[in-house]
Amino acid sequence: MTGLSLLSPPSSSFLGVSSDTHFLAGRPLSTSLLRRAGKEIVQKRCVIVSSKLSALEEAIRIKRLRELQGSVKLKRRPPLRRGKVSGRLPVPEHIPKPSYVGSNQLPELCSERQVHDAEGIAGMRAASELAARVLDFAGTLVRPSITTNEIDKAVHQMIIEAGAYPSPLGYGGFPKSVCTSVNECMCHGIPDSRQLQNGDIINIDVTVFLNGYHGDTSKTFLCGNVNEPVRRLVEITEECLERAISVCKDGANFKKIGKRISEHAEKFGYGVVERFVGHGIGTVFHSEPLVLHHRNDESGRMVEGQTFTIEPILTMGSIECVTWEDGWTTVTADGSRAAQFEHTILITRTGAEVLTKF
């Protein structure tokens, strides 16, 4: 489940980005960004520059991609609307439940970083492997006409049959066992009666609680015939996650994650959502460290045996968001498509083990 929201907009010093420069990659290209400053909207010009000026072929490829994206007129889809939300599904009494179940209050962020011994690592591997299998199964259900509620039921059943608890169910009052975020929904979509349509994209976010440990993962799936620009958004979002994982190891700075994601996303003209972050995970669902996916100057280093999630959200337009009255469903402010991928990883001496890889 997408972790935490940075409810207060970070300051410019927090972002680690100077007020007059944006270091991106690709061919030189003037563009404009909208930034909020108090109640004012400030339009800023920035220049996309290449970190490898000699990479002519790469620059030409990106130029052609931009031209293609600009020439393709996307058919305007009706905005996402909430369907009917059914009641919570039951969980057998014998299945252990997280401590937050039974309260509608969001648990406080645990300040302790979750670093595991051999027993803890084994527990994390088991929970994460189950989450990966469940997500893979959920992806096979994606097709036009299926409802997100049907996906939730199937996921719920698979999890409880494995003797695990669906971590989102009852977390801060969340009413379902999985998050299903369609099209412009950034994250935390509540499964309902809406049928998936040909050309939709849907992020399915699975977290399980097995033998005292949480495993968390998500993926954006294509439903039917999805147009090329949207397919490209999904592809680049997954690449951003992979590139972020590649910089992780014992002693590495957490800020490298945001730098690597931003470099790759901005190369293709996508926005990186700042409000939602990755998080520590283990016996507690959400803990320190908060993992920022955009450029930042935050201190902090990774430690061998530590587990946390990386879960970038990219958009085709604005990174600003609106949360529905249900308190969970969060969509892009301009209705542009969003995609997300997530893994739970374990830090090792020389790199990172992806625990939710299936």
mmCIF file of C-alpha atoms in Angstrom, residues 105-335:
data_model
loop_
_atom_site.group_PDB
_atom_site.id
_atom_site.type_symbol
_atom_site.label_atom_id
_atom_site.label_comp_id
_atom_site.label_asym_id
_atom_site.label_seq_id
_atom_site.Cartn_x
_atom_site.Cartn_y
_atom_site.Cartn_z
ATOM 1 C CA GLN A 105 -7.363 6.223 13.433
ATOM 2 C CA LEU A 106 -4.222 6.280 11.299
ATOM 3 C CA PRO A 107 -1.328 4.829 13.319
ATOM 4 C CA GLU A 108 1.520 7.210 14.087
ATOM 5 C CA LEU A 109 4.660 6.788 12.006
ATOM 6 C CA CYS A 110 7.073 4.487 13.827
ATOM 7 C CA SER A 111 10.362 6.331 14.364
ATOM 8 C CA GLU A 112 12.445 3.159 14.553
ATOM 9 C CA ARG A 113 14.110 1.954 11.376
ATOM 10 C CA GLN A 114 13.486 -1.711 10.759
ATOM 11 C CA VAL A 115 16.764 -3.611 10.607
ATOM 12 C CA HIS A 116 16.518 -7.389 10.783
ATOM 13 C CA ASP A 117 18.521 -10.355 12.001
ATOM 14 C CA ALA A 118 18.449 -13.676 10.146
ATOM 15 C CA GLU A 119 15.056 -14.608 11.584
ATOM 16 C CA GLY A 120 13.571 -11.254 10.626
ATOM 17 C CA ILE A 121 14.968 -11.466 7.106
ATOM 18 C CA ALA A 122 13.388 -14.889 6.692
ATOM 19 C CA GLY A 123 10.050 -13.478 7.853
ATOM 20 C CA MET A 124 10.303 -10.553 5.440
ATOM 21 C CA ARG A 125 11.167 -12.859 2.558
ATOM 22 C CA ALA A 126 8.135 -15.029 3.216
ATOM 23 C CA ALA A 127 5.683 -12.119 3.491
ATOM 24 C CA SER A 128 7.116 -10.342 0.455
ATOM 25 C CA GLU A 129 7.119 -13.488 -1.663
ATOM 26 C CA LEU A 130 3.440 -14.008 -0.884
ATOM 27 C CA ALA A 131 2.653 -10.380 -1.748
ATOM 28 C CA ALA A 132 4.438 -10.817 -5.088
ATOM 29 C CA ARG A 133 2.474 -13.969 -5.913
ATOM 30 C CA VAL A 134 -0.810 -12.300 -5.031
ATOM 31 C CA LEU A 135 0.018 -9.277 -7.197
ATOM 32 C CA ASP A 136 0.951 -11.501 -10.122
ATOM 33 C CA PHE A 137 -2.390 -13.297 -9.765
ATOM 34 C CA ALA A 138 -4.276 -10.003 -9.530
ATOM 35 C CA GLY A 139 -2.704 -8.894 -12.794
ATOM 36 C CA THR A 140 -4.159 -11.903 -14.608
ATOM 37 C CA LEU A 141 -7.652 -10.646 -13.696
ATOM 38 C CA VAL A 142 -7.238 -7.271 -15.420
ATOM 39 C CA ARG A 143 -9.493 -7.071 -18.464
ATOM 40 C CA PRO A 144 -12.281 -4.836 -19.779
ATOM 41 C CA SER A 145 -15.592 -5.246 -17.876
ATOM 42 C CA ILE A 146 -14.177 -6.635 -14.620
ATOM 43 C CA THR A 147 -14.850 -4.462 -11.585
ATOM 44 C CA THR A 148 -12.188 -3.427 -9.105
ATOM 45 C CA ASN A 149 -14.429 -4.904 -6.417
ATOM 46 C CA GLU A 150 -14.118 -8.324 -8.086
ATOM 47 C CA ILE A 151 -10.330 -7.935 -8.059
ATOM 48 C CA ASP A 152 -10.468 -7.077 -4.352
ATOM 49 C CA LYS A 153 -12.533 -10.194 -3.570
ATOM 50 C CA ALA A 154 -10.162 -12.494 -5.442
ATOM 51 C CA VAL A 155 -7.087 -10.957 -3.805
ATOM 52 C CA HIS A 156 -8.670 -11.131 -0.360
ATOM 53 C CA GLN A 157 -9.478 -14.810 -0.789
ATOM 54 C CA MET A 158 -5.970 -15.712 -1.937
ATOM 55 C CA ILE A 159 -4.397 -13.895 0.997
ATOM 56 C CA ILE A 160 -6.530 -15.464 3.718
ATOM 57 C CA GLU A 161 -6.160 -18.925 2.149
ATOM 58 C CA ALA A 162 -2.404 -18.468 2.635
ATOM 59 C CA GLY A 163 -3.004 -17.767 6.331
ATOM 60 C CA ALA A 164 -2.159 -14.072 5.984
ATOM 61 C CA TYR A 165 -4.013 -10.816 6.637
ATOM 62 C CA PRO A 166 -4.548 -8.158 3.902
ATOM 63 C CA SER A 167 -2.697 -5.234 5.501
ATOM 64 C CA PRO A 168 -4.761 -2.377 3.983
ATOM 65 C CA LEU A 169 -8.024 -3.736 5.429
ATOM 66 C CA GLY A 170 -8.861 -1.556 8.416
ATOM 67 C CA TYR A 171 -5.688 0.527 8.208
ATOM 68 C CA GLY A 172 -6.899 3.945 9.312
ATOM 69 C CA GLY A 173 -10.395 2.815 8.367
ATOM 70 C CA PHE A 174 -9.537 1.757 4.811
ATOM 71 C CA PRO A 175 -12.483 -0.467 3.802
ATOM 72 C CA LYS A 176 -10.884 -2.885 1.359
ATOM 73 C CA SER A 177 -8.119 -5.489 1.121
ATOM 74 C CA VAL A 178 -6.230 -3.954 -1.807
ATOM 75 C CA CYS A 179 -5.808 -0.539 -3.440
ATOM 76 C CA THR A 180 -6.897 -0.215 -7.078
ATOM 77 C CA SER A 181 -5.929 3.087 -8.709
ATOM 78 C CA VAL A 182 -7.270 3.633 -12.239
ATOM 79 C CA ASN A 183 -6.047 6.131 -14.866
ATOM 80 C CA GLU A 184 -5.635 9.553 -13.178
ATOM 81 C CA CYS A 185 -5.767 8.038 -9.679
ATOM 82 C CA MET A 186 -2.284 8.403 -8.191
ATOM 83 C CA CYS A 187 -2.847 5.974 -5.336
ATOM 84 C CA HIS A 188 -5.157 4.658 -2.597
ATOM 85 C CA GLY A 189 -8.065 3.945 -4.935
ATOM 86 C CA ILE A 190 -10.875 2.073 -3.165
ATOM 87 C CA PRO A 191 -12.222 -0.967 -5.072
ATOM 88 C CA ASP A 192 -15.829 -0.462 -6.147
ATOM 89 C CA SER A 193 -18.434 -1.364 -8.763
ATOM 90 C CA ARG A 194 -16.782 0.520 -11.637
ATOM 91 C CA GLN A 195 -15.927 -1.727 -14.576
ATOM 92 C CA LEU A 196 -12.514 -1.419 -16.173
ATOM 93 C CA GLN A 197 -12.655 -0.058 -19.712
ATOM 94 C CA ASN A 198 -10.576 -0.899 -22.766
ATOM 95 C CA GLY A 199 -7.553 1.437 -22.683
ATOM 96 C CA ASP A 200 -7.504 1.915 -18.884
ATOM 97 C CA ILE A 201 -4.425 1.499 -16.756
ATOM 98 C CA ILE A 202 -4.733 0.272 -13.177
ATOM 99 C CA ASN A 203 -2.254 0.134 -10.321
ATOM 100 C CA ILE A 204 -2.917 -2.756 -7.950
ATOM 101 C CA ASP A 205 -1.221 -2.336 -4.573
ATOM 102 C CA VAL A 206 -0.932 -5.486 -2.442
ATOM 103 C CA THR A 207 0.334 -5.732 1.125
ATOM 104 C CA VAL A 208 0.111 -8.851 3.266
ATOM 105 C CA PHE A 209 0.771 -9.461 6.958
ATOM 106 C CA LEU A 210 2.190 -12.958 7.391
ATOM 107 C CA ASN A 211 3.590 -14.354 10.640
ATOM 108 C CA GLY A 212 4.171 -10.876 12.018
ATOM 109 C CA TYR A 213 5.762 -9.275 8.934
ATOM 110 C CA HIS A 214 4.406 -7.033 6.152
ATOM 111 C CA GLY A 215 5.330 -7.426 2.465
ATOM 112 C CA ASP A 216 4.310 -4.559 0.150
ATOM 113 C CA THR A 217 4.335 -4.286 -3.656
ATOM 114 C CA SER A 218 2.426 -2.718 -6.530
ATOM 115 C CA LYS A 219 2.363 -2.637 -10.319
ATOM 116 C CA THR A 220 0.498 -0.722 -13.011
ATOM 117 C CA PHE A 221 -1.259 -3.035 -15.470
ATOM 118 C CA LEU A 222 -2.607 -2.329 -18.955
ATOM 119 C CA CYS A 223 -6.273 -3.085 -19.624
ATOM 120 C CA GLY A 224 -6.954 -4.032 -23.215
ATOM 121 C CA ASN A 225 -5.594 -1.783 -25.969
ATOM 122 C CA VAL A 226 -3.725 1.081 -24.299
ATOM 123 C CA ASN A 227 -2.365 3.862 -26.517
ATOM 124 C CA GLU A 228 1.380 4.248 -26.984
ATOM 125 C CA PRO A 229 1.942 7.458 -24.943
ATOM 126 C CA VAL A 230 0.257 5.906 -21.897
ATOM 127 C CA ARG A 231 2.089 2.614 -22.388
ATOM 128 C CA ARG A 232 5.298 4.616 -22.437
ATOM 129 C CA LEU A 233 4.423 6.298 -19.132
ATOM 130 C CA VAL A 234 3.967 2.878 -17.537
ATOM 131 C CA GLU A 235 7.224 1.582 -19.000
ATOM 132 C CA ILE A 236 9.294 4.555 -17.837
ATOM 133 C CA THR A 237 7.770 4.425 -14.339
ATOM 134 C CA GLU A 238 8.925 0.841 -13.951
ATOM 135 C CA GLU A 239 12.363 1.784 -15.253
ATOM 136 C CA CYS A 240 12.541 4.562 -12.643
ATOM 137 C CA LEU A 241 11.947 2.025 -9.866
ATOM 138 C CA GLU A 242 14.607 -0.289 -11.260
ATOM 139 C CA ARG A 243 17.138 2.525 -11.526
ATOM 140 C CA ALA A 244 16.422 3.640 -7.967
ATOM 141 C CA ILE A 245 16.975 0.135 -6.627
ATOM 142 C CA SER A 246 20.298 -0.076 -8.473
ATOM 143 C CA VAL A 247 21.842 2.659 -6.282
ATOM 144 C CA CYS A 248 20.843 1.011 -2.994
ATOM 145 C CA LYS A 249 23.409 -0.694 -0.769
ATOM 146 C CA ASP A 250 24.868 -0.520 2.725
ATOM 147 C CA GLY A 251 26.094 3.023 3.370
ATOM 148 C CA ALA A 252 24.407 4.625 0.341
ATOM 149 C CA ASN A 253 22.646 7.971 0.747
ATOM 150 C CA PHE A 254 18.858 7.825 0.538
ATOM 151 C CA LYS A 255 18.829 11.014 -1.546
ATOM 152 C CA LYS A 256 20.373 9.067 -4.438
ATOM 153 C CA ILE A 257 16.988 7.394 -4.920
ATOM 154 C CA GLY A 258 15.198 10.652 -5.685
ATOM 155 C CA LYS A 259 18.026 11.867 -7.890
ATOM 156 C CA ARG A 260 18.037 8.730 -10.020
ATOM 157 C CA ILE A 261 14.233 8.666 -10.408
ATOM 158 C CA SER A 262 14.020 12.358 -11.286
ATOM 159 C CA GLU A 263 16.810 12.169 -13.856
ATOM 160 C CA HIS A 264 15.097 9.387 -15.758
ATOM 161 C CA ALA A 265 11.507 10.665 -15.473
ATOM 162 C CA GLU A 266 12.310 14.217 -16.519
ATOM 163 C CA LYS A 267 14.249 12.971 -19.525
ATOM 164 C CA PHE A 268 10.899 11.910 -20.963
ATOM 165 C CA GLY A 269 8.907 14.897 -19.721
ATOM 166 C CA TYR A 270 7.100 13.178 -16.844
ATOM 167 C CA GLY A 271 6.395 14.641 -13.427
ATOM 168 C CA VAL A 272 7.494 12.904 -10.221
ATOM 169 C CA VAL A 273 4.867 13.114 -7.480
ATOM 170 C CA GLU A 274 6.334 14.555 -4.282
ATOM 171 C CA ARG A 275 3.459 14.117 -1.861
ATOM 172 C CA PHE A 276 3.629 10.313 -1.521
ATOM 173 C CA VAL A 277 6.744 8.543 -0.312
ATOM 174 C CA GLY A 278 8.215 5.130 0.338
ATOM 175 C CA HIS A 279 8.739 3.935 3.905
ATOM 176 C CA GLY A 280 10.376 1.494 6.225
ATOM 177 C CA ILE A 281 8.515 -1.790 6.555
ATOM 178 C CA GLY A 282 8.777 -4.969 8.608
ATOM 179 C CA THR A 283 6.865 -5.899 11.734
ATOM 180 C CA VAL A 284 5.396 -2.390 11.437
ATOM 181 C CA PHE A 285 3.549 -1.385 8.238
ATOM 182 C CA HIS A 286 4.955 2.179 8.028
ATOM 183 C CA SER A 287 8.089 3.446 9.719
ATOM 184 C CA GLU A 288 11.119 5.638 9.214
ATOM 185 C CA PRO A 289 12.868 6.239 6.908
ATOM 186 C CA LEU A 290 10.612 8.211 4.583
ATOM 187 C CA VAL A 291 11.896 7.522 1.079
ATOM 188 C CA LEU A 292 11.569 10.594 -1.161
ATOM 189 C CA HIS A 293 11.249 9.956 -4.892
ATOM 190 C CA HIS A 294 12.151 13.479 -6.065
ATOM 191 C CA ARG A 295 15.410 15.395 -5.778
ATOM 192 C CA ASN A 296 16.162 16.271 -2.174
ATOM 193 C CA ASP A 297 18.968 17.053 0.243
ATOM 194 C CA GLU A 298 17.786 14.895 3.123
ATOM 195 C CA SER A 299 20.460 13.186 5.189
ATOM 196 C CA GLY A 300 20.437 9.492 5.994
ATOM 197 C CA ARG A 301 22.200 6.355 4.869
ATOM 198 C CA MET A 302 21.074 2.807 4.238
ATOM 199 C CA VAL A 303 22.111 0.037 6.619
ATOM 200 C CA GLU A 304 22.684 -3.645 5.921
ATOM 201 C CA GLY A 305 19.653 -5.687 7.024
ATOM 202 C CA GLN A 306 17.246 -2.751 6.621
ATOM 203 C CA THR A 307 13.957 -3.120 4.707
ATOM 204 C CA PHE A 308 11.934 -0.361 3.073
ATOM 205 C CA THR A 309 9.798 0.347 0.019
ATOM 206 C CA ILE A 310 10.488 2.433 -3.075
ATOM 207 C CA GLU A 311 7.282 3.377 -4.910
ATOM 208 C CA PRO A 312 7.543 6.268 -7.402
ATOM 209 C CA ILE A 313 4.452 7.784 -9.018
ATOM 210 C CA LEU A 314 4.907 9.492 -12.393
ATOM 211 C CA THR A 315 2.373 11.648 -14.207
ATOM 212 C CA MET A 316 1.882 12.839 -17.773
ATOM 213 C CA GLY A 317 0.919 16.292 -16.510
ATOM 214 C CA SER A 318 0.600 18.034 -13.165
ATOM 215 C CA ILE A 319 2.031 16.497 -9.989
ATOM 216 C CA GLU A 320 -0.565 18.393 -7.951
ATOM 217 C CA CYS A 321 -3.326 16.194 -6.554
ATOM 218 C CA VAL A 322 -6.853 16.212 -5.185
ATOM 219 C CA THR A 323 -8.132 13.757 -2.559
ATOM 220 C CA TRP A 324 -11.769 12.711 -2.729
ATOM 221 C CA GLU A 325 -14.190 13.021 0.157
ATOM 222 C CA ASP A 326 -13.576 9.372 1.057
ATOM 223 C CA GLY A 327 -10.237 10.555 2.451
ATOM 224 C CA TRP A 328 -8.226 8.077 0.389
ATOM 225 C CA THR A 329 -8.677 8.243 -3.383
ATOM 226 C CA THR A 330 -6.126 10.745 -4.701
ATOM 227 C CA VAL A 331 -6.195 11.874 -8.342
ATOM 228 C CA THR A 332 -4.110 14.221 -10.466
ATOM 229 C CA ALA A 333 -5.408 17.791 -10.323
ATOM 230 C CA ASP A 334 -5.513 18.084 -14.114
ATOM 231 C CA GLY A 335 -6.898 14.618 -14.859
#
